[in-house]
PDB file of C-alpha atoms in Angstrom:
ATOM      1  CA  UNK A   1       0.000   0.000   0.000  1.00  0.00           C
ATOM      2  CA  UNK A   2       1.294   3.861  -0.554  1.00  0.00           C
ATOM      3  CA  UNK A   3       1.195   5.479   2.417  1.00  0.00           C
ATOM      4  CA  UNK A   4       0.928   9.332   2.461  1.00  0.00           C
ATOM      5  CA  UNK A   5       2.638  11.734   4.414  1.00  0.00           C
ATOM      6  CA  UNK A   6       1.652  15.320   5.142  1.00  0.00           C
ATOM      7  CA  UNK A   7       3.438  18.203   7.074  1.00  0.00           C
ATOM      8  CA  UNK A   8       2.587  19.848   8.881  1.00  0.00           C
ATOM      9  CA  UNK A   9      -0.454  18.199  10.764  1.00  0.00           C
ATOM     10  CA  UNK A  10      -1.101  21.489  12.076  1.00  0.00           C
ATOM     11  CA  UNK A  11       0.056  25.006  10.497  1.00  0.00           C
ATOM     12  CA  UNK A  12      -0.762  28.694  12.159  1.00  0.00           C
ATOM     13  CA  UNK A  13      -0.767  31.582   9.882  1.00  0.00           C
ATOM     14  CA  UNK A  14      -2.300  35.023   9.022  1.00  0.00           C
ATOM     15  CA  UNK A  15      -4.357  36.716   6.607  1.00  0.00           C
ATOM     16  CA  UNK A  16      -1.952  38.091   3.681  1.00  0.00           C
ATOM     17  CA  UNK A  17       0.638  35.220   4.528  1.00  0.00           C
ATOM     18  CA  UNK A  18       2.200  32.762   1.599  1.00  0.00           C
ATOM     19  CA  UNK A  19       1.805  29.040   2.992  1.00  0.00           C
ATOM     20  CA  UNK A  20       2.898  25.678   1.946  1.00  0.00           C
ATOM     21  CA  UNK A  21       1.558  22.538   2.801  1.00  0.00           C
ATOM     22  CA  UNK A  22       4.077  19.156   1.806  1.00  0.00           C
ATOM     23  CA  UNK A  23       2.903  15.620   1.004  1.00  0.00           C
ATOM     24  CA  UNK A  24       5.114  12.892   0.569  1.00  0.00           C
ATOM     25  CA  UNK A  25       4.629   9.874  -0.793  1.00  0.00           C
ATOM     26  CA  UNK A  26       5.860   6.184  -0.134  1.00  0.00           C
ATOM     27  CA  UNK A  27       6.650   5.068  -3.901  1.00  0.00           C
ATOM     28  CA  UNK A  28       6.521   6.863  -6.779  1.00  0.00           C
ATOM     29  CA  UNK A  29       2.670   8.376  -7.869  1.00  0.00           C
ATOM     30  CA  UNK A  30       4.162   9.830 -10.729  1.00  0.00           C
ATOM     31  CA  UNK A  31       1.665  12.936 -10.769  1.00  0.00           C
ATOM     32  CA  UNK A  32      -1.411  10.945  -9.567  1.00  0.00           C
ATOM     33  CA  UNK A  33      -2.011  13.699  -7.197  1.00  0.00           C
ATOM     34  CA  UNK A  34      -5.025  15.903  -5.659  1.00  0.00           C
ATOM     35  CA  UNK A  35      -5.199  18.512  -2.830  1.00  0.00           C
ATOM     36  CA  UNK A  36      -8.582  19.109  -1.047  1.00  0.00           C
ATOM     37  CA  UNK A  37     -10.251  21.496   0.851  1.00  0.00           C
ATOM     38  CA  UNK A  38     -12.121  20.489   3.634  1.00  0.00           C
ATOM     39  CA  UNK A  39     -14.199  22.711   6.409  1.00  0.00           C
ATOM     40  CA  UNK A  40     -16.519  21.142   9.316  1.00  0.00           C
ATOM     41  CA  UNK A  41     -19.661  19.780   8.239  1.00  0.00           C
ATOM     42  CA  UNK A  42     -19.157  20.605   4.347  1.00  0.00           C
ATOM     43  CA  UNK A  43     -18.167  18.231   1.585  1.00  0.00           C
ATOM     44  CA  UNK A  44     -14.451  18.100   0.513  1.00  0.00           C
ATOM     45  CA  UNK A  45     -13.195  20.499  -2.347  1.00  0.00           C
ATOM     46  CA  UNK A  46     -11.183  19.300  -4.958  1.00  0.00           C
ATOM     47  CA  UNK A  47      -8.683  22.084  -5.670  1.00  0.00           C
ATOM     48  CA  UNK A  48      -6.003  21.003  -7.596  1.00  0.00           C
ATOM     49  CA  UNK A  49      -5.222  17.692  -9.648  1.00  0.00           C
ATOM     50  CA  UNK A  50      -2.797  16.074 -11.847  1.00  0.00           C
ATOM     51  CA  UNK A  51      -0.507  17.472  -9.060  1.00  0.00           C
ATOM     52  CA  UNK A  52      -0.503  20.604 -10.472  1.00  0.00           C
ATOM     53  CA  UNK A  53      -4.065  21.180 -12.526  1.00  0.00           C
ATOM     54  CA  UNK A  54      -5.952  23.912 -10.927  1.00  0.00           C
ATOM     55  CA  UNK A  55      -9.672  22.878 -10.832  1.00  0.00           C
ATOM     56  CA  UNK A  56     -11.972  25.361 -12.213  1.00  0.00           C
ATOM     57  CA  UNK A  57     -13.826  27.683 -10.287  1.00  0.00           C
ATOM     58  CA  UNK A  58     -10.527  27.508  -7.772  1.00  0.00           C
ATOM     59  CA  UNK A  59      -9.151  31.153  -6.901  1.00  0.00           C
ATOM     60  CA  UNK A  60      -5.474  31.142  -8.277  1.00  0.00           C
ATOM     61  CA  UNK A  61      -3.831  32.072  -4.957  1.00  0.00           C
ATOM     62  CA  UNK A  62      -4.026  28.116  -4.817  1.00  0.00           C
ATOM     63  CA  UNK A  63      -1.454  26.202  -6.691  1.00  0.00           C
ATOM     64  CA  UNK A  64       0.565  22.552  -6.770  1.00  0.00           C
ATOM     65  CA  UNK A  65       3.824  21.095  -7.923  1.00  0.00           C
ATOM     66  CA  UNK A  66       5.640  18.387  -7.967  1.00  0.00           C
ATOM     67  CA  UNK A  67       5.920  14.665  -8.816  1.00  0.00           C
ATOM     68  CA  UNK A  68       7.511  11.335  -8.151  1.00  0.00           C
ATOM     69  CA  UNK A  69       7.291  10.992  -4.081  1.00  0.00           C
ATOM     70  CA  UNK A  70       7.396  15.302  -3.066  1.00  0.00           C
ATOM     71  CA  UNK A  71       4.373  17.459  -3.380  1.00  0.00           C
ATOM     72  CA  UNK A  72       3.305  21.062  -2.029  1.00  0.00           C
ATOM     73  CA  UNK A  73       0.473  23.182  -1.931  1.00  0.00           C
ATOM     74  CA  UNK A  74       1.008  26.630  -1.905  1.00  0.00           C
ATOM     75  CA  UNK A  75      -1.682  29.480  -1.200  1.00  0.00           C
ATOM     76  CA  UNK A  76       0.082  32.745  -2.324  1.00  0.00           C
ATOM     77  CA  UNK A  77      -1.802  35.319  -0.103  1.00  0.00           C
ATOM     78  CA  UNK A  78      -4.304  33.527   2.742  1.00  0.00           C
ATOM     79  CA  UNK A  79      -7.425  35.098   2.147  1.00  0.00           C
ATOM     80  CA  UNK A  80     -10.119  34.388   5.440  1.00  0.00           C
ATOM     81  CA  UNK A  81     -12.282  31.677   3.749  1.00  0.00           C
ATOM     82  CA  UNK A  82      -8.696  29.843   3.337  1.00  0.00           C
ATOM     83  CA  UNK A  83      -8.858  28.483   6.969  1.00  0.00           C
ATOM     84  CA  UNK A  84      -9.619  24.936   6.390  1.00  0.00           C
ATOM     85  CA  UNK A  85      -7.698  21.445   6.975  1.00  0.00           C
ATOM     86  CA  UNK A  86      -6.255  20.733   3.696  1.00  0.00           C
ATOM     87  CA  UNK A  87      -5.750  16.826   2.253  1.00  0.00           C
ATOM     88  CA  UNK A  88      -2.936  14.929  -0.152  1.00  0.00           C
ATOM     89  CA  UNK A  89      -4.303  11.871  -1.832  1.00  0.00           C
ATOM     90  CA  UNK A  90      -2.799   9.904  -4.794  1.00  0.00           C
ATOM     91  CA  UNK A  91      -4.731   8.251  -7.124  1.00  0.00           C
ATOM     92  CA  UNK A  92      -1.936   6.019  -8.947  1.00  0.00           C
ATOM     93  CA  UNK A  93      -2.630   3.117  -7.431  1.00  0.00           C
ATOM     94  CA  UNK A  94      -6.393   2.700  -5.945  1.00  0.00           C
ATOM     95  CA  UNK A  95      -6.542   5.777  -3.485  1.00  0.00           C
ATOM     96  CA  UNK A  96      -4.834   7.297  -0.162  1.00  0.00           C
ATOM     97  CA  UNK A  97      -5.031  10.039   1.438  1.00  0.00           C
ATOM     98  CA  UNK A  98      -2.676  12.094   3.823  1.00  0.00           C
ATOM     99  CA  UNK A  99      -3.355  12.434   7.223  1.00  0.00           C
ATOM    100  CA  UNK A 100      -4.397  16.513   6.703  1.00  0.00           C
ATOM    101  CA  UNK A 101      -2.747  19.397   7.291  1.00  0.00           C
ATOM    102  CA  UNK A 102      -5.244  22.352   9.951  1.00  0.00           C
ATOM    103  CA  UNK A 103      -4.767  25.112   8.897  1.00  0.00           C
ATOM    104  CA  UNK A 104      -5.273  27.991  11.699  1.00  0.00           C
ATOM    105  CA  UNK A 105      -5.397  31.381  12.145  1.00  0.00           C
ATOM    106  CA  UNK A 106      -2.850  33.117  14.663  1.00  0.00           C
TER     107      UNK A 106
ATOM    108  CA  UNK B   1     -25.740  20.998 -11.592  1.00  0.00           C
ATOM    109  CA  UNK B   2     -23.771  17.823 -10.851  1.00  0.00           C
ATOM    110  CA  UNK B   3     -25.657  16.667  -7.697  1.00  0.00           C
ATOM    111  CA  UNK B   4     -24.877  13.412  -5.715  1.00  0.00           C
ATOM    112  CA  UNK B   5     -27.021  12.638  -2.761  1.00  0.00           C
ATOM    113  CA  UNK B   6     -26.384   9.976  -0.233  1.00  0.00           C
ATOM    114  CA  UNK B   7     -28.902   8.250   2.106  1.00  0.00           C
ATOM    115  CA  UNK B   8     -29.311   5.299   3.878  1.00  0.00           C
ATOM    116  CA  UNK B   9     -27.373   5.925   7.150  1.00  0.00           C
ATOM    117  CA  UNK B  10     -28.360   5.272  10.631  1.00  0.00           C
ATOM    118  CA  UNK B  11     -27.683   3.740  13.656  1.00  0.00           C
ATOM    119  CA  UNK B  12     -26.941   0.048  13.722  1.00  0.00           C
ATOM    120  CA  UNK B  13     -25.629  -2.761  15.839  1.00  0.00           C
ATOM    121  CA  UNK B  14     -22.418  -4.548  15.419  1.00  0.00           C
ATOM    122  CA  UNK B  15     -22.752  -7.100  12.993  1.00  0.00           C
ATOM    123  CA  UNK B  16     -25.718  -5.955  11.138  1.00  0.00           C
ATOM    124  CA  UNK B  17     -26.055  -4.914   7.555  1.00  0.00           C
ATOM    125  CA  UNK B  18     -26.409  -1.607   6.033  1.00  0.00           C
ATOM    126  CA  UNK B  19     -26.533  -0.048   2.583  1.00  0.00           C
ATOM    127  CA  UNK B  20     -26.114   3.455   1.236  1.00  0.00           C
ATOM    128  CA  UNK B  21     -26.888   4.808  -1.883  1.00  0.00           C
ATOM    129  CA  UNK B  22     -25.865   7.846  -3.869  1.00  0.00           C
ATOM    130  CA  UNK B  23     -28.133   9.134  -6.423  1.00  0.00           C
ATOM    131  CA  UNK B  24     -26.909  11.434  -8.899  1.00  0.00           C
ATOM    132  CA  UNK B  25     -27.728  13.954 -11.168  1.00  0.00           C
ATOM    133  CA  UNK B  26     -27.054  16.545 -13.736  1.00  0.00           C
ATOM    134  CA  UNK B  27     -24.431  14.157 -15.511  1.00  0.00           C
ATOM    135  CA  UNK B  28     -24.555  11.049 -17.565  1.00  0.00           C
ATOM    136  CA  UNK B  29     -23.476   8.554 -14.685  1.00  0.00           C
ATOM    137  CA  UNK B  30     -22.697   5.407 -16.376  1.00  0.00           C
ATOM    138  CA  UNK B  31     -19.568   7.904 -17.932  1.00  0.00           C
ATOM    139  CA  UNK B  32     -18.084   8.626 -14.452  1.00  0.00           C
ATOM    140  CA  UNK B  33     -16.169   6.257 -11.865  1.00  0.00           C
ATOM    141  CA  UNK B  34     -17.694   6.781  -8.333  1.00  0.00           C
ATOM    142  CA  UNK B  35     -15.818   6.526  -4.924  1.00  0.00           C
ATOM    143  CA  UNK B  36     -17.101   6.309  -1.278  1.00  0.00           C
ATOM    144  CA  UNK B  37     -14.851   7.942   1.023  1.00  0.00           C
ATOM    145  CA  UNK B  38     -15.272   8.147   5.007  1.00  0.00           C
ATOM    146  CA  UNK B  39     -14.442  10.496   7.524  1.00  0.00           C
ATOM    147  CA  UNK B  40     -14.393   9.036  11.364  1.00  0.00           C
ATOM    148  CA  UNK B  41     -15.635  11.341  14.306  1.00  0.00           C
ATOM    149  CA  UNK B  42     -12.258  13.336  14.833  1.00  0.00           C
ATOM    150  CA  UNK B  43     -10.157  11.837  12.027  1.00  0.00           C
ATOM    151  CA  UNK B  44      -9.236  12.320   8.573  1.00  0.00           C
ATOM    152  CA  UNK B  45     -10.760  11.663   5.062  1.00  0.00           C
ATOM    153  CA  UNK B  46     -10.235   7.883   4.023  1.00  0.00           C
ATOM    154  CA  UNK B  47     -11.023   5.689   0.870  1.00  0.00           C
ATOM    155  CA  UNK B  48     -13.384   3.115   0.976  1.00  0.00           C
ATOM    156  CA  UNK B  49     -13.543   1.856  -2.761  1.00  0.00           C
ATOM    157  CA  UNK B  50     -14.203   2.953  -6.353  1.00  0.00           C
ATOM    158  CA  UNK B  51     -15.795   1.398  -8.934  1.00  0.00           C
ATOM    159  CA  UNK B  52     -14.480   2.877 -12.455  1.00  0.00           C
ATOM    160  CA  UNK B  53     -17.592   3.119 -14.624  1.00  0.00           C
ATOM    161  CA  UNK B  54     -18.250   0.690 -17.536  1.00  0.00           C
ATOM    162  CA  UNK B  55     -15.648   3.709 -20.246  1.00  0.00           C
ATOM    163  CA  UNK B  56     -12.889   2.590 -17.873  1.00  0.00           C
ATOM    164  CA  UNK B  57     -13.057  -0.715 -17.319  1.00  0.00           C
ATOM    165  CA  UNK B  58     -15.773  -1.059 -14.703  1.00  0.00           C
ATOM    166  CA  UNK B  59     -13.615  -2.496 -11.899  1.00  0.00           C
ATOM    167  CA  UNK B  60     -14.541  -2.097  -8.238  1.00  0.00           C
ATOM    168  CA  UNK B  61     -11.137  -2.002  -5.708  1.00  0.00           C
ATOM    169  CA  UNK B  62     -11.556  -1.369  -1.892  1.00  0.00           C
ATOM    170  CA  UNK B  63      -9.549  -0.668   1.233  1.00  0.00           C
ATOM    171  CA  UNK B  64      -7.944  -3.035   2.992  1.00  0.00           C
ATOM    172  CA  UNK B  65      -9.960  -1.772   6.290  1.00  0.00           C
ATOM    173  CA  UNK B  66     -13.486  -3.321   4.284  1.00  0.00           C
ATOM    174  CA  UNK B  67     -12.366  -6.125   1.782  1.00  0.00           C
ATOM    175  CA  UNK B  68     -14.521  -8.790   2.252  1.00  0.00           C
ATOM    176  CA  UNK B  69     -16.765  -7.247   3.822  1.00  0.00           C
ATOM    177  CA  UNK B  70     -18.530  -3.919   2.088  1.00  0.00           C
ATOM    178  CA  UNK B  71     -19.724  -4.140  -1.783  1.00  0.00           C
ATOM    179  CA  UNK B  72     -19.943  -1.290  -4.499  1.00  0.00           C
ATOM    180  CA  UNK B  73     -22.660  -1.839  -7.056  1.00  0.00           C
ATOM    181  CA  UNK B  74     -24.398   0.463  -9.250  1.00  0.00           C
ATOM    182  CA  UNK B  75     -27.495   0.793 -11.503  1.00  0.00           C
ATOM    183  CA  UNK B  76     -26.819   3.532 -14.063  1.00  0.00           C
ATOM    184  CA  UNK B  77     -30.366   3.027 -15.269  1.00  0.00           C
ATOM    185  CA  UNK B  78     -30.950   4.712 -12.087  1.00  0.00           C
ATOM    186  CA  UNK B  79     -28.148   6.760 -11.938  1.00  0.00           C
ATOM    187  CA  UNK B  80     -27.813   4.796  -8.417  1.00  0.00           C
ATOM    188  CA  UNK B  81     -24.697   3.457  -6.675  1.00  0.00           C
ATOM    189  CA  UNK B  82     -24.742   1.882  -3.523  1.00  0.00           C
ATOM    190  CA  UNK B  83     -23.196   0.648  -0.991  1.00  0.00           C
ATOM    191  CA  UNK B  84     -23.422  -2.483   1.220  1.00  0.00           C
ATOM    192  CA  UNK B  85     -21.857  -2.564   4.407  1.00  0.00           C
ATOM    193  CA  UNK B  86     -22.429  -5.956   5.879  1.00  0.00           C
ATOM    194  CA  UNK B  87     -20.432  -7.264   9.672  1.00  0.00           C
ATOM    195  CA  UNK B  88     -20.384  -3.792  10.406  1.00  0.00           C
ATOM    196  CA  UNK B  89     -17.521  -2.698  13.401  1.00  0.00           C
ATOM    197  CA  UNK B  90     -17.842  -0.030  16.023  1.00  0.00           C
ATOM    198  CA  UNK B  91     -14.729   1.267  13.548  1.00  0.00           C
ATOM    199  CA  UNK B  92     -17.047   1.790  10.743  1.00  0.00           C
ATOM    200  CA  UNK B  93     -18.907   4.854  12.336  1.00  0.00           C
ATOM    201  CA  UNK B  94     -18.097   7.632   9.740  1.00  0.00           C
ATOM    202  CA  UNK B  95     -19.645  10.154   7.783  1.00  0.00           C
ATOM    203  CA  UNK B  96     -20.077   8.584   3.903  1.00  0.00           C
ATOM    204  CA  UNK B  97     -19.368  10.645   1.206  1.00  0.00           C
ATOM    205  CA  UNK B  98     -20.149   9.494  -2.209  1.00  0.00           C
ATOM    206  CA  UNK B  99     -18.052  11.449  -4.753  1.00  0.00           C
ATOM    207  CA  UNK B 100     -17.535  11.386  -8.901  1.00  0.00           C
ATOM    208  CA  UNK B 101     -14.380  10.385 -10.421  1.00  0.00           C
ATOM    209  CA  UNK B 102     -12.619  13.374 -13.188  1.00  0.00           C
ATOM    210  CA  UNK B 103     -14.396  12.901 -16.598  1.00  0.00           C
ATOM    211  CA  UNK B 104     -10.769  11.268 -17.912  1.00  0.00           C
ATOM    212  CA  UNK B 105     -11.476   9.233 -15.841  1.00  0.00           C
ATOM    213  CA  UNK B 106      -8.655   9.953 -12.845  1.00  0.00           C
ATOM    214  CA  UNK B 107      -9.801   8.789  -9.264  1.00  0.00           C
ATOM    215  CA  UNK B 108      -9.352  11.730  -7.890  1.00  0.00           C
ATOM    216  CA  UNK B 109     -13.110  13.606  -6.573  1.00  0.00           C
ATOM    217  CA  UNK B 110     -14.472  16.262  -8.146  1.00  0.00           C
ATOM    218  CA  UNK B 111     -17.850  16.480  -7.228  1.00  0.00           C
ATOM    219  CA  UNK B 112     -18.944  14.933  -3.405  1.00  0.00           C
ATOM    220  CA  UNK B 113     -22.250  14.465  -1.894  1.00  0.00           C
ATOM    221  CA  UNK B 114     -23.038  15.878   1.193  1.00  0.00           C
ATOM    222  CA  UNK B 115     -22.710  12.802   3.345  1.00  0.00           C
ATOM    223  CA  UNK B 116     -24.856  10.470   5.500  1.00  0.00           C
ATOM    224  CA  UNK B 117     -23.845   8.988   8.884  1.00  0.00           C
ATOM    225  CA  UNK B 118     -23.011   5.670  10.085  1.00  0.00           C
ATOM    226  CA  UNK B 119     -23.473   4.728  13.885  1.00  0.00           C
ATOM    227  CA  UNK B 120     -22.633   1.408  14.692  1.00  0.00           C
ATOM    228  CA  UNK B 121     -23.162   1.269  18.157  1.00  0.00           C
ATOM    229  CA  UNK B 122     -24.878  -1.524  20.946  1.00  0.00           C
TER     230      UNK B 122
END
């Protein structure tokens, strides 16, 4: 099984601040890679695939990189709706997710 | 509007059976894989299976945590997948999301439904 890696579990930061969120990955996932947003009692959001695909309707403050077994997230300029745990998961072989990353305000 | 919408959930003994569905709409669903994916009170999103719609291939793969012992199905008739969750564990308590595969076909989720809750309690 790939196991998924995220740091950090927790990350405190302000409005206007550049963050970036890493996921690592056990084996190789090539790019087979998505980052979700998800807030209490709402449905994950699919931000970014393909490692590095922004999906649409997605502000652009929010992009990936990466490939092989390293991946970040990176959200330019935290805007207030931005607070959120965020989630790795590859898709290259069946599905896994990261353990999520909380994003907080300080 | 892509919609999904799960139901089914409950409260149920260790066990027992259960089964969810996810009815969609707004989309041609026999095109589109379909994953269930479960969050536990306090813990993190985590995969339960996919199956990859009849364009990819059709097969159904599931966690290690529910091999043997949950089932994806689907009637795209219906536009209905479901889930059965049978020898249910006090582990299995989750919210269920039901969620649609990329139209390339890529597991990853970009539309979800809005969950339904599994107690499985004494």
């Amino acid at each position: 099984d790939i196991q998924m890696t995220q740091s950090p579990s927790t990350l405190s930061a302000s409005v206007g601040d550049r963050v970036t969120i890493t996921c690592r990955a056990s084996q190789n996932i090539n790019i087979w890679l998505a980052w979700y947003q998800h807030k209490p009692g709402k449905a994950p959001n699919l931000l970014i695939y393909r490692a590095s695909s922004l999906e649409s309707g997605v502000p652009s403050r929010f992009s990936g990189s990466g490939s092989g077994t390293e991946f970040t997230l990176t959200i330019s300029s935290l805007q207030p709706d931005d607070f959120a745990t965020y989630y790795c998961q590859q898709y290259n072989t069946y599905s896994t997710f990261g353990q999520g990353t909380k994003l907080e305000i300080k | 509007e892509v919609q999904l919408v799960e139901s089914g959930g409950g409260l149920v003994q260790p066990g027992r059976s259960l089964r969810l569905s996810c009815t969609g709409s707004g989309f041609t669903f026999g095109d589109y894989g379909l994953s269930w994916v479960r969050q536990a009170p306090g813990k993190g999103l985590e995969w339960v299976g996919f199956n990859r719609g009849k364009p990819y291939g059709g097969a159904t793969q599931y966690a290690a945590s529910v091999k043997g012992r949950f089932a994806i199905s689907r009637d795209d008739s219906k536009s209905i997948a479901y889930l059965q969750m049978n020898s249910l564990k006090p582990e299995d308590t989750a919210i269920y999301y039901c969620s649609r595969h990329l139209s390339d076909g890529g597991s990853c989720y970009q539309n979800w439904g809005q969950g339904t809750l599994v107690t499985v309690s004494a």
